[in-house]
Short mmCIF file of C-alpha atoms in Angstrom, two decimals:
data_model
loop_
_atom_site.label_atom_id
_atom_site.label_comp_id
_atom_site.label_asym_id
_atom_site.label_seq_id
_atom_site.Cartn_x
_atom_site.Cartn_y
_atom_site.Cartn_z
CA UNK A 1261 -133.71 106.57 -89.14
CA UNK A 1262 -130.53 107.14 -86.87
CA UNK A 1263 -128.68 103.64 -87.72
CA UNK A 1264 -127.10 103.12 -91.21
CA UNK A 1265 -129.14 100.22 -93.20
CA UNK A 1266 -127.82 96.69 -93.69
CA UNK A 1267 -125.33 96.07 -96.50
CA UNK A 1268 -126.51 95.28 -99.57
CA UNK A 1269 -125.32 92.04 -100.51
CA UNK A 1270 -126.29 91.48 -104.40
CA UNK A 1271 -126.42 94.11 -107.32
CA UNK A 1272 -128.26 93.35 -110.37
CA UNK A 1273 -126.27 95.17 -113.09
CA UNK A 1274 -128.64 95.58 -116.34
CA UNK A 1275 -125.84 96.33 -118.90
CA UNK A 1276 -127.80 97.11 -121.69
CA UNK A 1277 -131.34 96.84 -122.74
CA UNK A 1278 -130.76 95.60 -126.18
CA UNK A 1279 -131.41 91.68 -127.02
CA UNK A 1280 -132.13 89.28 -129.70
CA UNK A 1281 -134.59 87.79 -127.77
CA UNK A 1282 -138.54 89.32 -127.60
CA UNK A 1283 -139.85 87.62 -124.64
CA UNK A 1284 -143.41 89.25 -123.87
CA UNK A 1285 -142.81 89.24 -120.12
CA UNK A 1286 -139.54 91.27 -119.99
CA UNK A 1287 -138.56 92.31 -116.85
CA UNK A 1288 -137.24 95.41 -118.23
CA UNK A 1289 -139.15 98.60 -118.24
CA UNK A 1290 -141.51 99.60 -121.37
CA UNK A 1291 -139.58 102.15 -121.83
CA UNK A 1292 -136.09 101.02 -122.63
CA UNK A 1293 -132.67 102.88 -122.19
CA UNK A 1294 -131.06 103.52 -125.89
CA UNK A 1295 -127.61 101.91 -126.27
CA UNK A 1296 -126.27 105.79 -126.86
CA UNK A 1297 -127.47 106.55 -123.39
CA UNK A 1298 -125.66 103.73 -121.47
CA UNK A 1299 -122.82 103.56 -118.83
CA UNK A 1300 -119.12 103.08 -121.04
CA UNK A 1301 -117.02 100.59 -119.63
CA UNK A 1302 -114.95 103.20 -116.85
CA UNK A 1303 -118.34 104.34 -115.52
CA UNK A 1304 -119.70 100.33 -114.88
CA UNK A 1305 -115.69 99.68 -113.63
CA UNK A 1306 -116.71 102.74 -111.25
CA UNK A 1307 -119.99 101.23 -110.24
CA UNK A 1308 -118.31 97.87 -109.34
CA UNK A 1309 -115.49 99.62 -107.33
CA UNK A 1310 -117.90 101.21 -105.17
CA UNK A 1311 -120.22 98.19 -104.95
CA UNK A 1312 -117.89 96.21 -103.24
CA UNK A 1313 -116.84 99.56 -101.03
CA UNK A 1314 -120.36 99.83 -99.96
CA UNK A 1315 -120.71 95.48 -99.38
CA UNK A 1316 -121.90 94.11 -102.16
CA UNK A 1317 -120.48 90.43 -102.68
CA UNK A 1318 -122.21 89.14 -106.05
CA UNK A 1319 -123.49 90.58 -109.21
CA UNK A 1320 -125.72 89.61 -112.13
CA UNK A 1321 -124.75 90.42 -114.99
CA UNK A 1322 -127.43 90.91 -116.81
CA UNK A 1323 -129.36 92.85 -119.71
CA UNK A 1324 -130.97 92.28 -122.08
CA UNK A 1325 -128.36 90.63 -123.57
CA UNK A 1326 -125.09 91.27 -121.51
CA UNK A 1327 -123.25 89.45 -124.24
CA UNK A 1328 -123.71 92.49 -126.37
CA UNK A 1329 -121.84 94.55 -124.55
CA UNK A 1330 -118.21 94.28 -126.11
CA UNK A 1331 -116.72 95.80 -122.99
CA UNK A 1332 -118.40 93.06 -120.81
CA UNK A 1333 -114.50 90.70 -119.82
CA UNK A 1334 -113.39 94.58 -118.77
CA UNK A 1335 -116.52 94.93 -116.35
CA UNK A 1336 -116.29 91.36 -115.39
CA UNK A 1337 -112.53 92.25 -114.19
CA UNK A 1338 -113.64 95.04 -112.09
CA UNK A 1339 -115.99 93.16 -110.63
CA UNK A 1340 -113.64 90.49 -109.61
CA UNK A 1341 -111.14 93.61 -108.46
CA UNK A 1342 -113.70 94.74 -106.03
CA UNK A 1343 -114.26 91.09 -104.57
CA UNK A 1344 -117.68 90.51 -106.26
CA UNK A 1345 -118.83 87.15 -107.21
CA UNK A 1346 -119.85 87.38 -110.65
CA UNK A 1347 -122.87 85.47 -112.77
CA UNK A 1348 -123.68 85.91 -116.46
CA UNK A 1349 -127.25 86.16 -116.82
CA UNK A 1350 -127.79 85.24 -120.54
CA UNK A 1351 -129.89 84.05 -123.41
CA UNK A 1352 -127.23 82.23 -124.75
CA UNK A 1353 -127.18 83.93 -127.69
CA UNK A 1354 -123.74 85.12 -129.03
CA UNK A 1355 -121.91 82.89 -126.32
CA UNK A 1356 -119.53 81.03 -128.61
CA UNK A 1357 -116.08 79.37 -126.99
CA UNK A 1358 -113.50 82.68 -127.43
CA UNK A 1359 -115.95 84.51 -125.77
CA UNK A 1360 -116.74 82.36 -122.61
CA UNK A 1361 -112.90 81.70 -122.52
CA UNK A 1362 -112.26 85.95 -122.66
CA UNK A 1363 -114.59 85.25 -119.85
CA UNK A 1364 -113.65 83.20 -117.40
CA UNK A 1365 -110.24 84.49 -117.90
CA UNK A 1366 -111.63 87.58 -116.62
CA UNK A 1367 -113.15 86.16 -113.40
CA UNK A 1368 -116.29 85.14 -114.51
CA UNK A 1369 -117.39 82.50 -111.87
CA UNK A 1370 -120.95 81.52 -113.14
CA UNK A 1371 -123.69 81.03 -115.47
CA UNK A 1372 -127.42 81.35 -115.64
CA UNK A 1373 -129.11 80.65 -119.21
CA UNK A 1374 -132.81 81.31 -120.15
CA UNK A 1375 -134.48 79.37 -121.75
CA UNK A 1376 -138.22 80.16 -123.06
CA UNK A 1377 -139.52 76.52 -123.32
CA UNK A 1378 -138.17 72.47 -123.44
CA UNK A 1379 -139.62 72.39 -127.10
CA UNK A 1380 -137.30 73.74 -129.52
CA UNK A 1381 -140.01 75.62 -131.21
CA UNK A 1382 -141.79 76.72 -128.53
CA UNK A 1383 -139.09 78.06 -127.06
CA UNK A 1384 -138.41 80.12 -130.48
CA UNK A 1385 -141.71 81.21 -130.60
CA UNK A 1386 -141.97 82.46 -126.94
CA UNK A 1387 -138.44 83.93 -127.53
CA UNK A 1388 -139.56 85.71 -131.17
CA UNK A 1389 -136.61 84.18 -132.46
CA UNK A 1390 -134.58 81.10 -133.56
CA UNK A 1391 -132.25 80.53 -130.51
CA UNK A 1392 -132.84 77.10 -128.89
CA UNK A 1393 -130.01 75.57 -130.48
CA UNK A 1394 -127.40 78.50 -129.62
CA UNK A 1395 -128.76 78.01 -125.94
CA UNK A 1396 -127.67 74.39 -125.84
CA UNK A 1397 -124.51 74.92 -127.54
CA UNK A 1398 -123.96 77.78 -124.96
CA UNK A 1399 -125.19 75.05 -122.09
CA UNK A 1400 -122.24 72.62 -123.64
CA UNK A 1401 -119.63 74.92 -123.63
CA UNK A 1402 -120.75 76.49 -119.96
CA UNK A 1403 -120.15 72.95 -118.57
CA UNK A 1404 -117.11 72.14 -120.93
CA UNK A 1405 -115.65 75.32 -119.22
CA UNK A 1406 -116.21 73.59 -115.35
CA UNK A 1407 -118.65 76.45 -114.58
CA UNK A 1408 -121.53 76.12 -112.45
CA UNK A 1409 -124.90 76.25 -114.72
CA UNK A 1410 -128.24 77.36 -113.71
CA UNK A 1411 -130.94 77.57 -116.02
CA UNK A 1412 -133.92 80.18 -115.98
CA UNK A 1413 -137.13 79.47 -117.25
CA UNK A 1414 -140.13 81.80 -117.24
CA UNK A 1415 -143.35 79.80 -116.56
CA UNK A 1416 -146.96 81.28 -117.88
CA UNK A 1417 -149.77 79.91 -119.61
CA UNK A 1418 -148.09 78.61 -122.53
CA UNK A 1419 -145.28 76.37 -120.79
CA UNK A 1420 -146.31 76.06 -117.72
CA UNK A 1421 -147.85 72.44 -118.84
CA UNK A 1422 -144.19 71.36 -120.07
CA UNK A 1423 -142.56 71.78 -116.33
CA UNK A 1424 -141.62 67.76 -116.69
CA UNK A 1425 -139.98 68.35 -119.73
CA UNK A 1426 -138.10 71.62 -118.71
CA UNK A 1427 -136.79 69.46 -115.45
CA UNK A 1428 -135.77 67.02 -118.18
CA UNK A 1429 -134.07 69.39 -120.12
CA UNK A 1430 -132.25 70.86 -117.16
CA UNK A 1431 -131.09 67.47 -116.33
CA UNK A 1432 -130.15 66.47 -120.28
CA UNK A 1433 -128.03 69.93 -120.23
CA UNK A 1434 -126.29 68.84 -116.59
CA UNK A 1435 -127.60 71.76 -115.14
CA UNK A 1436 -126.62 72.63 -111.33
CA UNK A 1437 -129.96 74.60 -110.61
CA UNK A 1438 -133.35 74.64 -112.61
CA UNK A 1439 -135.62 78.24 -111.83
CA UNK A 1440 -138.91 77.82 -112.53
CA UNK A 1441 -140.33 81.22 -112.05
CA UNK A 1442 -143.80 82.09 -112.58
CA UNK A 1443 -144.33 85.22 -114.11
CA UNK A 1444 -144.45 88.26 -113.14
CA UNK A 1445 -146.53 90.85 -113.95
CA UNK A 1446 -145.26 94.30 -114.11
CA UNK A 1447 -143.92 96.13 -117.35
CA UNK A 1448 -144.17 93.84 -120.41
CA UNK A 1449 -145.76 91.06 -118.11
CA UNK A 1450 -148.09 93.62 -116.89
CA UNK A 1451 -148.73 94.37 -120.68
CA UNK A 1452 -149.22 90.77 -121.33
CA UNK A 1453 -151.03 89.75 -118.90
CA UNK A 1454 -154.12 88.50 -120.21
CA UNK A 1455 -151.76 86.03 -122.36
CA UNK A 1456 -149.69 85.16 -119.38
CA UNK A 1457 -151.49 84.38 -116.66
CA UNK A 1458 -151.92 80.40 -116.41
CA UNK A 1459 -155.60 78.57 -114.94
CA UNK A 1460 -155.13 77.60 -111.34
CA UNK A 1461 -155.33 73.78 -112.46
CA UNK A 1462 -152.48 74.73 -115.09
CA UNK A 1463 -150.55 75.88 -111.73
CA UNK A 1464 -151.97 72.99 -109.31
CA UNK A 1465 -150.63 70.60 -112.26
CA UNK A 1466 -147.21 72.37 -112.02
CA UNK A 1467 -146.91 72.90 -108.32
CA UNK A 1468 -147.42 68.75 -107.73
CA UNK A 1469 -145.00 67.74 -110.76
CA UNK A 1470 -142.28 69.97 -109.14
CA UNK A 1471 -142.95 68.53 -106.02
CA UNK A 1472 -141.93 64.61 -107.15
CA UNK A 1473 -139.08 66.57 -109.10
CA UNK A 1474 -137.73 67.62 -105.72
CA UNK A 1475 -138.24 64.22 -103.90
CA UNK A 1476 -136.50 62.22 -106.88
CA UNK A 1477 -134.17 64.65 -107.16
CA UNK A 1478 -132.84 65.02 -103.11
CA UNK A 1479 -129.80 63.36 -103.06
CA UNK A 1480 -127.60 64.62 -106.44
CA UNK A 1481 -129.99 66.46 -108.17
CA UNK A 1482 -129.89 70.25 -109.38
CA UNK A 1483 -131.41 72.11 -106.84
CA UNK A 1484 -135.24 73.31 -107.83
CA UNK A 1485 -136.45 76.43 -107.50
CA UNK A 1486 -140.25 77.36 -107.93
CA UNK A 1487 -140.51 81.47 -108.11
CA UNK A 1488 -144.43 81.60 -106.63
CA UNK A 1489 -146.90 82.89 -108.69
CA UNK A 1490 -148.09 85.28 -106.15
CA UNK A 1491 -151.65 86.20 -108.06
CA UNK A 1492 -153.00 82.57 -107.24
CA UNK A 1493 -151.48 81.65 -103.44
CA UNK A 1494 -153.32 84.53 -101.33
CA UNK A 1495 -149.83 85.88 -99.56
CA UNK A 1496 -147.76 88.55 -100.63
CA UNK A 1497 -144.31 87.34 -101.83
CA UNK A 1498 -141.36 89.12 -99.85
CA UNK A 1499 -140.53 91.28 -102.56
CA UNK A 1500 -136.93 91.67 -102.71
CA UNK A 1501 -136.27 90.53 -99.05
CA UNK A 1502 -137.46 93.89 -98.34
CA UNK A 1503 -137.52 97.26 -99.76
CA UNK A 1504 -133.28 98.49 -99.98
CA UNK A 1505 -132.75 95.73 -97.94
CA UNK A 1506 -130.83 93.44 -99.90
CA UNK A 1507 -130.01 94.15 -103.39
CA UNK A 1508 -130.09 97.25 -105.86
CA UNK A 1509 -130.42 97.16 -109.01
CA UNK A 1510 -128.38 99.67 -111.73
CA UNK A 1511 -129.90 100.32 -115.12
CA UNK A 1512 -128.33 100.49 -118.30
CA UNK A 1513 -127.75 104.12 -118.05
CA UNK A 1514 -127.02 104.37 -114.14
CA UNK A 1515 -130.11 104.71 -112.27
CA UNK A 1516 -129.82 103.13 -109.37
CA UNK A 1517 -133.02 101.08 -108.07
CA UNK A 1518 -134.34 98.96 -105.28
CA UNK A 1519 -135.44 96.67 -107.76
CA UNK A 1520 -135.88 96.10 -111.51
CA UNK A 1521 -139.74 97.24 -111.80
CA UNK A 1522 -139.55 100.02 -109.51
CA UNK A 1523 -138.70 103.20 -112.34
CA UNK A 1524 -142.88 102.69 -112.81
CA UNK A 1525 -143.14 104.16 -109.59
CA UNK A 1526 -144.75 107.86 -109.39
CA UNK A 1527 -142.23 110.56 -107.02
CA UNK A 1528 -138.90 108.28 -106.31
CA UNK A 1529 -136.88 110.65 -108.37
CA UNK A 1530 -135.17 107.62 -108.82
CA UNK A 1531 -130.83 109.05 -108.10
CA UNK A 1532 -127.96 107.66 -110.78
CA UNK A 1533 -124.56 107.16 -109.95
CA UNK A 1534 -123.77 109.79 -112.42
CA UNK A 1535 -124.43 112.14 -109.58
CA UNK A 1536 -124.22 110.38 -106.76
CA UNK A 1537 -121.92 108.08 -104.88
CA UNK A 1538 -123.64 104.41 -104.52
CA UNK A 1539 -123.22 104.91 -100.63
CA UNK A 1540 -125.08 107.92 -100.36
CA UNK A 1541 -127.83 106.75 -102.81
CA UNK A 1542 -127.84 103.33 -100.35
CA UNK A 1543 -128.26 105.19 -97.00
CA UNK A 1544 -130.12 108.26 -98.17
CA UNK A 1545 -131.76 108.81 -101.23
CA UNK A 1546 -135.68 109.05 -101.19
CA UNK A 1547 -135.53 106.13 -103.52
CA UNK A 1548 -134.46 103.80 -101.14
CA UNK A 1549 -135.44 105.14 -98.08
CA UNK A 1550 -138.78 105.80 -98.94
CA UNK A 1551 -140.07 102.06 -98.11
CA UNK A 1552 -137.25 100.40 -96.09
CA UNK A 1553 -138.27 99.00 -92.90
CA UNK A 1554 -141.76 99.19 -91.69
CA UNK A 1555 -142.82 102.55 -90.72
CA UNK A 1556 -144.30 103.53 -93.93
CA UNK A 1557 -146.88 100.82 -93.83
CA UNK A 1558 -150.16 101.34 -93.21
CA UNK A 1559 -152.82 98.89 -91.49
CA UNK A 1560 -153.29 96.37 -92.47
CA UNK A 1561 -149.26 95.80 -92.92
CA UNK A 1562 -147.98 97.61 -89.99
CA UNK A 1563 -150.31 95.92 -87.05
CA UNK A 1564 -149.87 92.39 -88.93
CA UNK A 1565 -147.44 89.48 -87.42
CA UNK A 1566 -146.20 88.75 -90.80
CA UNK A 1567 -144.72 91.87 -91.65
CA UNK A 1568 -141.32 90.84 -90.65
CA UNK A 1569 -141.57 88.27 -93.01
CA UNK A 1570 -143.59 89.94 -96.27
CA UNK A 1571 -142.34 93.14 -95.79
CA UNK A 1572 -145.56 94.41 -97.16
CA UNK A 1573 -145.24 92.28 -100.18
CA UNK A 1574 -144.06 94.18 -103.57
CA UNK A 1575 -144.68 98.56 -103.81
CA UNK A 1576 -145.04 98.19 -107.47
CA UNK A 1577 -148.03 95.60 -107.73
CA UNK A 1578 -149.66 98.02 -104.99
CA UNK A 1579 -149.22 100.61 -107.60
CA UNK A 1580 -150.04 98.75 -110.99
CA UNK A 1581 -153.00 97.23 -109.04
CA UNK A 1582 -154.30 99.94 -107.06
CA UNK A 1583 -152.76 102.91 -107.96
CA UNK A 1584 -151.15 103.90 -104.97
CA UNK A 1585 -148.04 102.38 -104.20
CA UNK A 1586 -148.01 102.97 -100.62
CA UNK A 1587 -151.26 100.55 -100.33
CA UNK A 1588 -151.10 96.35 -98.90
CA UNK A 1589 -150.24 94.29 -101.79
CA UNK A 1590 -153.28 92.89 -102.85
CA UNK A 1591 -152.01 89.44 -103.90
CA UNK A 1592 -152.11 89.70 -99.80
CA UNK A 1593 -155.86 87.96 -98.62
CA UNK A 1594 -155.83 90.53 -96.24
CA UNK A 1595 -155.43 93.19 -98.39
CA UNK A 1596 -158.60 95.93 -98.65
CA UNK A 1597 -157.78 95.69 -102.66
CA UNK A 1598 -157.12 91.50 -102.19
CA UNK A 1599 -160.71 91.13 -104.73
CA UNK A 1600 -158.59 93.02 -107.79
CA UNK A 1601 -156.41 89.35 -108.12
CA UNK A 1602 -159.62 87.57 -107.18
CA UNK A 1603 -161.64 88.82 -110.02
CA UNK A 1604 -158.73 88.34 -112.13
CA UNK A 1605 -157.95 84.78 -111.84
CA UNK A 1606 -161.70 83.86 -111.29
CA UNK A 1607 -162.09 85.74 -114.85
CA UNK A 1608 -159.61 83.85 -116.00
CA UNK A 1609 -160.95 80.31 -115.22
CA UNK A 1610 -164.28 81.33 -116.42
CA UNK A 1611 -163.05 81.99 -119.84
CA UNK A 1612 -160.19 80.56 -120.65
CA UNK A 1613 -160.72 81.21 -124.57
CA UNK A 1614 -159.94 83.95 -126.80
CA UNK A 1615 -156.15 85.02 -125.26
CA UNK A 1616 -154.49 87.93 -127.16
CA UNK A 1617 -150.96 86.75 -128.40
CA UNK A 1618 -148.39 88.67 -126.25
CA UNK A 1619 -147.07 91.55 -127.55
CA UNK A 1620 -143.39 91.22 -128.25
CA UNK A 1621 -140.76 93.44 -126.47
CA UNK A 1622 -139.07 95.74 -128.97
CA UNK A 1623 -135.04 96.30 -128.79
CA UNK A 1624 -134.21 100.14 -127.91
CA UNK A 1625 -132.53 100.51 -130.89
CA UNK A 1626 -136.00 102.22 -132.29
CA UNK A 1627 -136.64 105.74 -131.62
CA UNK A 1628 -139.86 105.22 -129.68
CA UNK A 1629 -140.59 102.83 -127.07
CA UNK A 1630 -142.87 99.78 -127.89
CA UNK A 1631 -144.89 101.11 -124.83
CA UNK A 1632 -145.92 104.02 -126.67
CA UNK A 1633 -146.56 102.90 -130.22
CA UNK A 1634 -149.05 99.98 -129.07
CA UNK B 680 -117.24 59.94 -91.12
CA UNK B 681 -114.48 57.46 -90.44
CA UNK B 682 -111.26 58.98 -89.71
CA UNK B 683 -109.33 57.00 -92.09
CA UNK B 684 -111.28 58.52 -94.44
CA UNK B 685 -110.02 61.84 -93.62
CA UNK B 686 -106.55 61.40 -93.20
CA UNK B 687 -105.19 61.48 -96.54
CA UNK B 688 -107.30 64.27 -97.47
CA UNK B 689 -105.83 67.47 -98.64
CA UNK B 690 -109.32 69.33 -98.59
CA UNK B 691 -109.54 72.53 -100.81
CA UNK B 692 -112.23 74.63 -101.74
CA UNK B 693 -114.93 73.08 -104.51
CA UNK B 694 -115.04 74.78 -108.29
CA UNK B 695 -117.11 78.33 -107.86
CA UNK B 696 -116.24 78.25 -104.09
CA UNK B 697 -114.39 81.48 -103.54
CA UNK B 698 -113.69 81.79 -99.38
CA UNK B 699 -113.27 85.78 -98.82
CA UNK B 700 -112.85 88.65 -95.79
CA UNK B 701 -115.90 90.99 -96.24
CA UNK B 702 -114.61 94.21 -94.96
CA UNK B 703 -117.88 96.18 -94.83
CA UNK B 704 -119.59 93.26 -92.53
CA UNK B 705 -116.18 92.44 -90.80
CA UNK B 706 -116.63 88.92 -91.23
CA UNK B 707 -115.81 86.11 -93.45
CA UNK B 708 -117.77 84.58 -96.04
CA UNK B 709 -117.69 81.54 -98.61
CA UNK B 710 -119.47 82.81 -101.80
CA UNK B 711 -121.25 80.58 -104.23
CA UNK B 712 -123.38 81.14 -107.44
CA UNK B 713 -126.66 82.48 -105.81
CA UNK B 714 -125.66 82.08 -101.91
CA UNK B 715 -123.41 83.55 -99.69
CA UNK B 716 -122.72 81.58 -96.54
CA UNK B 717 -121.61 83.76 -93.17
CA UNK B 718 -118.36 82.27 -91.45
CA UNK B 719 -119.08 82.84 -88.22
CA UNK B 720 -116.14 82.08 -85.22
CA UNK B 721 -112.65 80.50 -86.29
CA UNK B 722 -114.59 78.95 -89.71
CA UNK B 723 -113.03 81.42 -91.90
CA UNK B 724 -109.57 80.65 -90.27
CA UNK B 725 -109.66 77.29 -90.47
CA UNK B 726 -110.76 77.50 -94.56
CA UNK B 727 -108.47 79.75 -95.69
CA UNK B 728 -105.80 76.53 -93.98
CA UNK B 729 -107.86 74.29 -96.55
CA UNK B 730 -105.55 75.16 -99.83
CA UNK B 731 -105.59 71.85 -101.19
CA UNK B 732 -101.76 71.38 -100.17
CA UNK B 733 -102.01 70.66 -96.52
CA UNK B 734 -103.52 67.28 -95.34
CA UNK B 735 -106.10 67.51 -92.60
CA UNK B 736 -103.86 66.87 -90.01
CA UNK B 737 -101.51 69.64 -91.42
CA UNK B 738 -104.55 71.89 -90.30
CA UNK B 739 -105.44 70.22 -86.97
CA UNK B 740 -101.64 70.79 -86.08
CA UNK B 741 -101.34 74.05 -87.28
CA UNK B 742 -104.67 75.42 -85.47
CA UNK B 743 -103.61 73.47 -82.49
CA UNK B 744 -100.61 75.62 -82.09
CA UNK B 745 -102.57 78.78 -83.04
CA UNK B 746 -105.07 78.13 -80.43
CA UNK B 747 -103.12 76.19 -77.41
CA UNK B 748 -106.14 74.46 -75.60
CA UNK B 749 -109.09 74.51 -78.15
CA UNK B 750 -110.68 71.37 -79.25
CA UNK B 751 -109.31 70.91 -82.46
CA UNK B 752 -108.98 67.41 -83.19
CA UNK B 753 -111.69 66.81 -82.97
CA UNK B 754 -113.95 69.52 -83.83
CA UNK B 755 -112.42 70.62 -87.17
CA UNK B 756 -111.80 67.37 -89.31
CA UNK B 757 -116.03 66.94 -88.47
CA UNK B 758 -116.78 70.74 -89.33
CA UNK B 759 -114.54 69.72 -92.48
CA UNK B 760 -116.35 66.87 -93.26
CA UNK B 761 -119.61 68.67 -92.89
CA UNK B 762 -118.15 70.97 -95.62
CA UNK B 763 -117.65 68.43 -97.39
CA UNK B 764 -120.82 67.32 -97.72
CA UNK B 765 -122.18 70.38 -98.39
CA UNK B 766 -120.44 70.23 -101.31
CA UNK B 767 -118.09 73.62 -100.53
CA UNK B 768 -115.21 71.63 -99.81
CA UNK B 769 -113.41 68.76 -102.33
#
């Protein structure tokens, strides 16, 4: 490659691993960072600096539970220092009004609150804790503060039935943008799957109720999102908008990622901005070179007309799936490997009964990693 | 759009709207929660006029003696309007 990448416009910063909340499909790794092991406040200052250096223009905030970082108004500064639009990504949990106000005094410009489920209980439950009410007393005070509000809600077998009432909800709350994003299965999801993964009527049900949603809600409404569920549709999603293409992704204790799920990936000897600068880990490092663009794909991917617009679909579900990470994604129907997702959501509508219960995600505050002890 | 309508207008950017120079991509950029929209020509110059102070024809003027010759009156209070109803501009 003789011409520097594209800019990376977003960086997902994963302050800390640690949470109240339990959710069995995570998006953090199995194998969590311990709070002794993460950045300290001058390090993530550091990594903002030279995010907006290198081009990026908005961060997530995000965790686990961001809110338990004490230092989090000081990173929020930097951020705003280096020009980067900033969101809290939260559970709600622990945002009382000093805190959002040491907040947005600090630059914070947005919002985005999970929640597990419309039900108050089912939402607990899903969650593995009581935290329904903090999240709409955190959803009053985010509006009462002017700031925009999206809410995040994870769909899977058990909610997926309750979209109607999560729209409701969103529009109760005065939400500005409702995320209905199917689950996906790597780490913890991965884990869970058999638990998680809906029927296809479940997500035909779903699917149609979003869609009068969106017509009723055209002209003022929050804007609707639907995450696919890429296990069911027969296309690859374009993970990421392309491998180091658009965002990176910094862990608790500064590894530096093309994406959340990728530190399951075998030989990316994945770089940290202990040791390197972000710009050099951007434009060089095996970690994000190694799929960018499309000369590492092989055929089916790199003959196909779509591969501008899949990118190959997602390395990681190549590699959970198939084992090898360089392989089509076989959500893809043209994928060699496309009849591992066939057999498992034909499985799945041919018996329906008997689902595990997920298995909760444990904080890192333990010695071992949930991953292990299971 | 009626021009009455725009006359008294002192349009300013909307809540969460932040209107920045992005040096790496040498280009302008309004930034909003989850989108980033690409300025591309005079649009940055013409919101970072929109303070919230100056009235729409404060801007007209003011480009119009920038840039002697370029279609200003009537071109910006419409691209204003359109940003309007996008929702970037109040």
């Amino acid at each position: 490659m003789t011409t520097a990448p594209d800019r990376p416009w977003a960086l997902l910063a994963e302050l800390t691993h640690a949470c109240p909340l339990h959710c069995g499909y995570c998006s953090n790794p199995l194998e969590l960072t311990r709070r002794s092991r993460e950045l300290d406040t001058d390090q993530w200052a550091e990594v903002m600096r030279q995010a907006g250096e290198l081009g990026v223009v908005h961060t997530h905030l995000s965790g686990g539970e961001p809110l338990l970082r004490r230092d989090l108004a000081a990173i929020v500064t930097a951020a705003e220092h280096a020009g980067i639009y900033t969101q809290l990504v939260t559970s709600g949990v622990g945002l009382d009004r000093a805190r959002l106000s040491e907040l947005t005094g600090a630059g914070l410009r947005s919002v985005q609150l999970s929640v597990q489920h419309a039900d108050p209980d089912a939402s607990d439950r899903i969650g593995g804790r009581r935290s329904f009410a903090d999240k709409e007393r955190a959803a009053a005070l985010v509006r009462e503060a002017g700031l925009p509000l999206g809410l995040n809600v994870v769909l899977h077998r058990e909610n997926l039935d309750a979209v109607d009432a999560v729209v409701e909800l969103g529009l109760a709350w005065g939400v500005d943008r409702i995320e209905l994003a199917n689950a996906q299965f790597y780490g913890w999801g991965l884990l869970n799957r058999a638990a998680l993964l809906p029927t296809r009527d479940q997500l035909a049900r779903a699917r149609d109720a979003v869609g009068r949603w969106r017509e009723r809600l055209a002209q003022d409404g929050p804007e609707l999102v639907w995450v696919v569920p890429d296990y069911f549709d027969g296309e690859a999603k374009p993970c990421m908008g392309g491998w180091g293409a658009v965002s990176l992704t910094v862990t608790p204790d500064g590894t530096v990622l093309p994406c959340p799920a990728a530190a399951s990936l075998p030989d990316l000897d994945p770089p940290n901005v202990r040791d390197h600068p972000l710009d050099w880990i951007w434009d060089h490092s095996k970690a994000f070179t190694r799929y960018r663009g499309t000369d590492w794909m092989p055929d089916p991917c790199h003959s196909c007309s779509r591969r501008d617009q899949d990118f190959g679909g997602c390395r990681c579900q190549a590699h959970a799936l198939t084992g090898d990470p360089t392989r089509p994604d076989p959500a893809c129907h043209l994928s060699p490997d496309h009849h591992l997702i066939q057999a498992l959501t034909e499985e799945d509508a041919a018996a329906p009964k008997g689902r595990p219960t997920p298995i909760r995600r444990r904080t890192p505050l333990r010695p071992k990693t949930a991953g292990q002890r299971l | 759009m009626s021009v009455a309508a725009v006359a008294d207008w002192r349009p300013g950017p909307a809540p969460a709207v932040v209107l920045r120079h992005d040096r790496a991509r040498g280009t302008d950029l309004l930034l909003l929660p989850e989108r980033v929209v690409v300025l591309k020509g005079a649009a940055g110059t013409i919101l970072g006029l929109c303070d919230g102070t100056r009235t729409v024809g404060d801007i007209v003027s003011e480009l119009a003696d920038r840039f002697p010759g370029a279609p200003v009156a009537g071109d910006v209070p419409a691209f204003l309007d359109r940003l309007r109803t996008e929702g970037w501009l109040r």
